[in-house]
Coordinates of C-alpha atoms and ligand atoms in Angstrom, one line a residue:
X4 CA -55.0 70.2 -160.5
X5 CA -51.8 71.8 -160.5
X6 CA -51.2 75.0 -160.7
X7 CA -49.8 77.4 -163.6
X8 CA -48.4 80.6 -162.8
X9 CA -47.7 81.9 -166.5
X10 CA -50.6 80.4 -168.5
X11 CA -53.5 83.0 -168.8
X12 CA -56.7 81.6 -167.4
X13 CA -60.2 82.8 -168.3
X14 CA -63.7 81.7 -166.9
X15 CA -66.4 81.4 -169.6
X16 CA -69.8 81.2 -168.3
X17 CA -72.4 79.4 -171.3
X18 CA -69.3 77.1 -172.0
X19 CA -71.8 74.2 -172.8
X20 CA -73.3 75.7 -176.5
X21 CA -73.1 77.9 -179.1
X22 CA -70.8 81.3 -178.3
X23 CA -69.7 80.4 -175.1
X24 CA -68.3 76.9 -176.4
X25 CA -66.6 79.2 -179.2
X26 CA -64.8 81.5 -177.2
X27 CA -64.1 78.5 -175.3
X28 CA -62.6 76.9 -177.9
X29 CA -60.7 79.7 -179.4
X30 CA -59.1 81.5 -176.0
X31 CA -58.1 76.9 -176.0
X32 CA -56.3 77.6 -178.8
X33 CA -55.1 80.9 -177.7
X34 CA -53.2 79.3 -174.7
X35 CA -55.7 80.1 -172.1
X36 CA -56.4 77.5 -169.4
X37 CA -60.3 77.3 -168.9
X38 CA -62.6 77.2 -165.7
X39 CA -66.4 76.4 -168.0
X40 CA -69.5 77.2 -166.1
X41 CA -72.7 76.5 -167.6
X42 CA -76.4 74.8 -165.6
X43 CA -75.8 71.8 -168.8
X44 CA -73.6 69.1 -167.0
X45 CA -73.5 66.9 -170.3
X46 CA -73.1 69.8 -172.8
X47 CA -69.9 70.9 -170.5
X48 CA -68.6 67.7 -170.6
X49 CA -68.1 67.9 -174.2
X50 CA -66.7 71.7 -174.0
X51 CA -63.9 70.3 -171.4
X52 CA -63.7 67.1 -174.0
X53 CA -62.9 69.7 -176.6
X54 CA -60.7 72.2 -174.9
X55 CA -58.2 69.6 -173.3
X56 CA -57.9 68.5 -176.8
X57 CA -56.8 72.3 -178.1
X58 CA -54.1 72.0 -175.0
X59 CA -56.1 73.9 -172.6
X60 CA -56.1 72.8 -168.3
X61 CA -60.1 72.9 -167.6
X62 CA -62.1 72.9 -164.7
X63 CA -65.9 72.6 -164.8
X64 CA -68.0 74.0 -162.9
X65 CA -71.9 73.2 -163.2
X66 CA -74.1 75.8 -161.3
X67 CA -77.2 77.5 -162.0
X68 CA -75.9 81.4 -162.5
X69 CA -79.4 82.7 -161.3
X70 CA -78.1 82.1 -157.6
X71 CA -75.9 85.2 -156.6
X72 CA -73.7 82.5 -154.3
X73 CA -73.0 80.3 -157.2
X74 CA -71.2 83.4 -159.3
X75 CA -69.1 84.0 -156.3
X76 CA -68.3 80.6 -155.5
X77 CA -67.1 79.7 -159.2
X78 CA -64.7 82.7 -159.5
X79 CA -63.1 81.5 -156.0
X80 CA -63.0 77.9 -157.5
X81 CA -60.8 79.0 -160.5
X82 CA -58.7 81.2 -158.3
X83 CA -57.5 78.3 -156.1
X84 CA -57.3 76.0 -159.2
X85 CA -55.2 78.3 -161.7
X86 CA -54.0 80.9 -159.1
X87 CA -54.7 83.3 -160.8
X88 CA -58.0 85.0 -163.5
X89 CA -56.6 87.1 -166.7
X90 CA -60.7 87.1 -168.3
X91 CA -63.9 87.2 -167.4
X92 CA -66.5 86.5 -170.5
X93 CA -69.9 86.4 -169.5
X94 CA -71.7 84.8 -172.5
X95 CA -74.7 82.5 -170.4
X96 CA -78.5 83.6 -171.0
X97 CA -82.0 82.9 -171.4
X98 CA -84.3 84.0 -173.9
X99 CA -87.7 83.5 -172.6
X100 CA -90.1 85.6 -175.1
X101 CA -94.1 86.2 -175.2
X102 CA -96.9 88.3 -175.1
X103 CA -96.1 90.4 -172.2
X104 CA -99.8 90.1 -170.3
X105 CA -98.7 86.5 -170.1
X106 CA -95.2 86.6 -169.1
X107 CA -94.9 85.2 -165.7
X108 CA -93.0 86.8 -162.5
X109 CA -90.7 83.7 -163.3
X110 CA -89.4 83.9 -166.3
X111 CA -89.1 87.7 -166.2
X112 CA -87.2 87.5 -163.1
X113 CA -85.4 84.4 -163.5
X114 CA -84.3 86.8 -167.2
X115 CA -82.7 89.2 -165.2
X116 CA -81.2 86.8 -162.7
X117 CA -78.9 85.2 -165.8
X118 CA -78.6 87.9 -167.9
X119 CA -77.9 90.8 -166.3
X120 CA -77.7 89.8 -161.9
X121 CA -74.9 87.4 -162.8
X122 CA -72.6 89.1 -165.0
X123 CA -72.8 92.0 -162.1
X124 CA -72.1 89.3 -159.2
X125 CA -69.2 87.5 -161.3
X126 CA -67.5 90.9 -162.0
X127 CA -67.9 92.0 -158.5
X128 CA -66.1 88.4 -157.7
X129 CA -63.6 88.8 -160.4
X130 CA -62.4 92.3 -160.5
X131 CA -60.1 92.0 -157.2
X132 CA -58.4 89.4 -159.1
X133 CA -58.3 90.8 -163.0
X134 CA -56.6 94.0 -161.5
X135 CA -54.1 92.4 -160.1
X136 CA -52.9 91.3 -163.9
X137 CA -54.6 94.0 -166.0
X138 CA -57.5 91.6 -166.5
X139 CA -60.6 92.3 -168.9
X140 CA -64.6 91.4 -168.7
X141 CA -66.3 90.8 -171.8
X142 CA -70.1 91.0 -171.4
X143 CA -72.1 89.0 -174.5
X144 CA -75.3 91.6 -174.6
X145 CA -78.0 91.7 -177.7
X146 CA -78.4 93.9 -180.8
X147 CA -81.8 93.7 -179.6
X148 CA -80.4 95.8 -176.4
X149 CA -79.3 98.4 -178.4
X150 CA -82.9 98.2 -180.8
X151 CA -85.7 96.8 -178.9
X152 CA -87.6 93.7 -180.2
X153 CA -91.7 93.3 -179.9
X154 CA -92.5 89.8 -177.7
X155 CA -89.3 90.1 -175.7
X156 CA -89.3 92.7 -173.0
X157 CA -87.4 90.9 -170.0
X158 CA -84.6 89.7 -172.1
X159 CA -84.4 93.2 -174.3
X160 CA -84.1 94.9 -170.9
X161 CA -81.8 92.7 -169.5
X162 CA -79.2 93.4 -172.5
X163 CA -79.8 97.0 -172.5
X164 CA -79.2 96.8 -168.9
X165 CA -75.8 94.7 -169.4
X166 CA -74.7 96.8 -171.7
X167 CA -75.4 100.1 -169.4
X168 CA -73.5 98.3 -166.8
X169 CA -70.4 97.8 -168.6
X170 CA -70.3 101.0 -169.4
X171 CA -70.6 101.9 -165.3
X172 CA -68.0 99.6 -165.0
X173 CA -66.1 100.8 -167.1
X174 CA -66.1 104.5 -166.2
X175 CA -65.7 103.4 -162.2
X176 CA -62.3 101.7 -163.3
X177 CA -61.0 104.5 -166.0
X178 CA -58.1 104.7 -164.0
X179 CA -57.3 101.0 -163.6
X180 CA -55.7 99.2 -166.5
X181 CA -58.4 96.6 -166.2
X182 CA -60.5 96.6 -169.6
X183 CA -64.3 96.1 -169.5
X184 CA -66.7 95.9 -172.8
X185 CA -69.7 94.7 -174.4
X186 CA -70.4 92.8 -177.6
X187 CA -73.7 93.5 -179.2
X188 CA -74.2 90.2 -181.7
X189 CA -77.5 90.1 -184.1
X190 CA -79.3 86.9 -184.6
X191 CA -77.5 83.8 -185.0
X192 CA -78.2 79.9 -185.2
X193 CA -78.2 78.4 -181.5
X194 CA -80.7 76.8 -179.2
X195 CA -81.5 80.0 -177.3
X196 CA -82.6 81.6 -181.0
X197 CA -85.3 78.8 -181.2
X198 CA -87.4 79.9 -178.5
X199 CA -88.3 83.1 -180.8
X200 CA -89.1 81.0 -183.9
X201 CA -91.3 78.8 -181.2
X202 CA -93.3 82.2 -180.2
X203 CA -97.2 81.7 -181.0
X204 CA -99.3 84.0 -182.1
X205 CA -96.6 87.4 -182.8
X206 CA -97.6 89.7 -185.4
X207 CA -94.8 89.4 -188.6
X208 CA -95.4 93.1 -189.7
X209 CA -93.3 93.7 -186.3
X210 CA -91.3 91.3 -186.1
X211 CA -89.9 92.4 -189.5
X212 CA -88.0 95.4 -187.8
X213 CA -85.5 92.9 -186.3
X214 CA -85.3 90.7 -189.3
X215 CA -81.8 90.8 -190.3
X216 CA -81.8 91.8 -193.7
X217 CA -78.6 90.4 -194.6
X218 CA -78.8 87.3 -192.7
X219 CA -77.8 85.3 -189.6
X220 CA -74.6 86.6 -187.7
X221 CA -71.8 83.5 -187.2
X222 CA -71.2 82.6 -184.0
X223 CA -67.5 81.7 -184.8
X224 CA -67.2 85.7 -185.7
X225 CA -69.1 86.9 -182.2
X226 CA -66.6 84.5 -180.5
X227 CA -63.1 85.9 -182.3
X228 CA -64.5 89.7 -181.2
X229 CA -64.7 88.1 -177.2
X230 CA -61.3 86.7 -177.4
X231 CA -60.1 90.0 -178.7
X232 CA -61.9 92.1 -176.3
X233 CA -60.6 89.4 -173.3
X234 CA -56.9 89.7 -174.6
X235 CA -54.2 92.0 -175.3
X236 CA -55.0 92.7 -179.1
X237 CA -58.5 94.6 -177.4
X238 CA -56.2 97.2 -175.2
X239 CA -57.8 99.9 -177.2
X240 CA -61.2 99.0 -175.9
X241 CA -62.7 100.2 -173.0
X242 CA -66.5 100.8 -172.3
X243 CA -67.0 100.0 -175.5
X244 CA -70.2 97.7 -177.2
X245 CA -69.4 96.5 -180.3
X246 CA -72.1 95.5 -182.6
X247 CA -71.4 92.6 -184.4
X248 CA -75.1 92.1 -186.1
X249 CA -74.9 92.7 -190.3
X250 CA -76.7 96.1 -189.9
X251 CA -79.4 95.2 -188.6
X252 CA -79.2 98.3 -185.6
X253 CA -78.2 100.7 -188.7
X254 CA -81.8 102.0 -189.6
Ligands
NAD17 N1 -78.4 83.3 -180.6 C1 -78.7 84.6 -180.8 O1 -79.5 84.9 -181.8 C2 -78.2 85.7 -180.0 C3 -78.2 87.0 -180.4 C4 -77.7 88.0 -179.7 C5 -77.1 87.7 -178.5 N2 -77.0 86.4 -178.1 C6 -76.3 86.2 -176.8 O2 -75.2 85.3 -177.0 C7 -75.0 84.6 -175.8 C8 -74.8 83.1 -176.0 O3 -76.0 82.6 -176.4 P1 -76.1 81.5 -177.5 O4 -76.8 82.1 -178.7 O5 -74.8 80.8 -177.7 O6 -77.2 80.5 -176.9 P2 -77.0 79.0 -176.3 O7 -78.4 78.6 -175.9 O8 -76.3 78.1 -177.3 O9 -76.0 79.2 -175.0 C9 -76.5 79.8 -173.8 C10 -75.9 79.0 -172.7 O10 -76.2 79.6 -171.4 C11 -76.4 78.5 -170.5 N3 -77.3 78.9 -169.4 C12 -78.6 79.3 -169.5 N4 -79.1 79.5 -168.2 C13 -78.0 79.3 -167.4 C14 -77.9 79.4 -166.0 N5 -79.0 79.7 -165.2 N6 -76.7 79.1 -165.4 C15 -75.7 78.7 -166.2 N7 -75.7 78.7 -167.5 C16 -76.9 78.9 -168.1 C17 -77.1 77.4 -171.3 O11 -77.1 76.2 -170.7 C18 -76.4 77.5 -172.6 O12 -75.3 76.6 -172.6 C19 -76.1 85.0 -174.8 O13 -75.7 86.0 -173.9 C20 -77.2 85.5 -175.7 O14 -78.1 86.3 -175.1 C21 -77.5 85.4 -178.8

């Protein structure tokens, strides 16, 4: 691949579905060449199928994000490919609900490992590179870290957590020009908002607190606030988590 000293470059982790593929698609159409990372080979196949088409230079990288190594290893990949990383957008997670007594150490851990471990280890790669262009980091957190849900402990804390950790971030590099937020999205129609509707057994009178009352959040509108917060237009964010979830944290 050659390389491109004047085209912005971001790496979108979750390229294969739902947000990440939208901001994938939109920072495409914003100019932005692409490095996708996502653990789905096929799904990112179609991402890079659909981002060449917007005019976008991709390279794919398939790695399971739950392995500290693999974070570093696909921010040095994009580096020698594009020469250079203008935005981090760290959009990959799992949702792994249930009764917490029967949780296992697996799934809560391997919850932390992709939600809240990566993002850490992929900033820690990045940064050295975003300062060097005034760079930004766009973490994709949960309404339901800023409200807790019942049934969903590991990946509630692991947003709460992200978003905590931006705002660490954020206040270690207040004198940096490097911008670091959250976005905070409500519930929205994609694969990993299934395995909540699978949940057995959860009691609907709780539930009902994170209902969203007005109705599902789009994805394409979660994905336009990442590509703000990961360009220019965002340079009066910083630290910030913007909820983007139809009211549903209001009351
Ligand atoms: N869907 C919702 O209701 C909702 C609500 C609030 C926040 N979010 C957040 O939005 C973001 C995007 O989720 P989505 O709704 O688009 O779901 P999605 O299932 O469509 O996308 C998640 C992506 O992450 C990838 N991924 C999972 N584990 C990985 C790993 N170990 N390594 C690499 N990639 C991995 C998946 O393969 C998938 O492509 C997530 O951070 C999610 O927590 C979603």
């Amino acid at each position: 691949m050659s390389q491109v000293e004047n085209r912005k470059v971001a790496l979108v982790t979750g390229a294969a579905s739902g947000v990440g593929l939208a901001v994938a698609r939109q920072l495409a159409e914003t100019g932005f060449d692409l490095c996708l990372v996502d653990v789905d080979a096929n799904g990112l196949e179609q991402a890079e199928k659909q981002v060449v088409e917007l005019g976008a230079k991709a390279l794919v990288q398939v790695v399971d994000l739950a392995v500290p190594d693999a974070c570093t290893t696909v921010v040095s990949a994009t580096v020698k490919a594009f020469a250079r990383l203008d935005a981090l957008c760290n959009v990959a997670a799992v949702m792994l609900p249930g009764h917490s007594t029967e949780v296992s150490v697996t799934a809560f851990q391997t919850t932390l490992a992709v939600n809240l471990s990566a993002p850490f280890f992929l900033a820690q790669a990045a940064i050295p590179h975003l300062l060097e262009v005034d760079g930004a980091i766009v973490n994709v957190a949960s309404a339901v870290g800023v409200t807790a849900q019942a049934y969903n402990a590991a990946y509630c804390a692991s947003k709460a957590g992200l978003i905590h950790m931006t705002k660490s971030l954020a206040m270690e590099y207040i004198s940096q020009s490097i911008r670091i937020n959250a976005v905070a999205p409500g519930g929205m129609m994609t694969p990993l908002a299934m395995n909540m509707a699978a949940l057995q057994g959860a009691d609907p009178k709780i539930m009902g607190r994170t209902t969203p009352l007005r109705g599902l959040v789009e994805v394409k509108d979660v994905a336009e606030m990442v590509v703000l917060l990961a360009t220019d237009a965002g340079r009066g964010y910083h630290g910030a988590c913007v909820v983007i979830d139809k009211g549903m944290c209001a009351g």
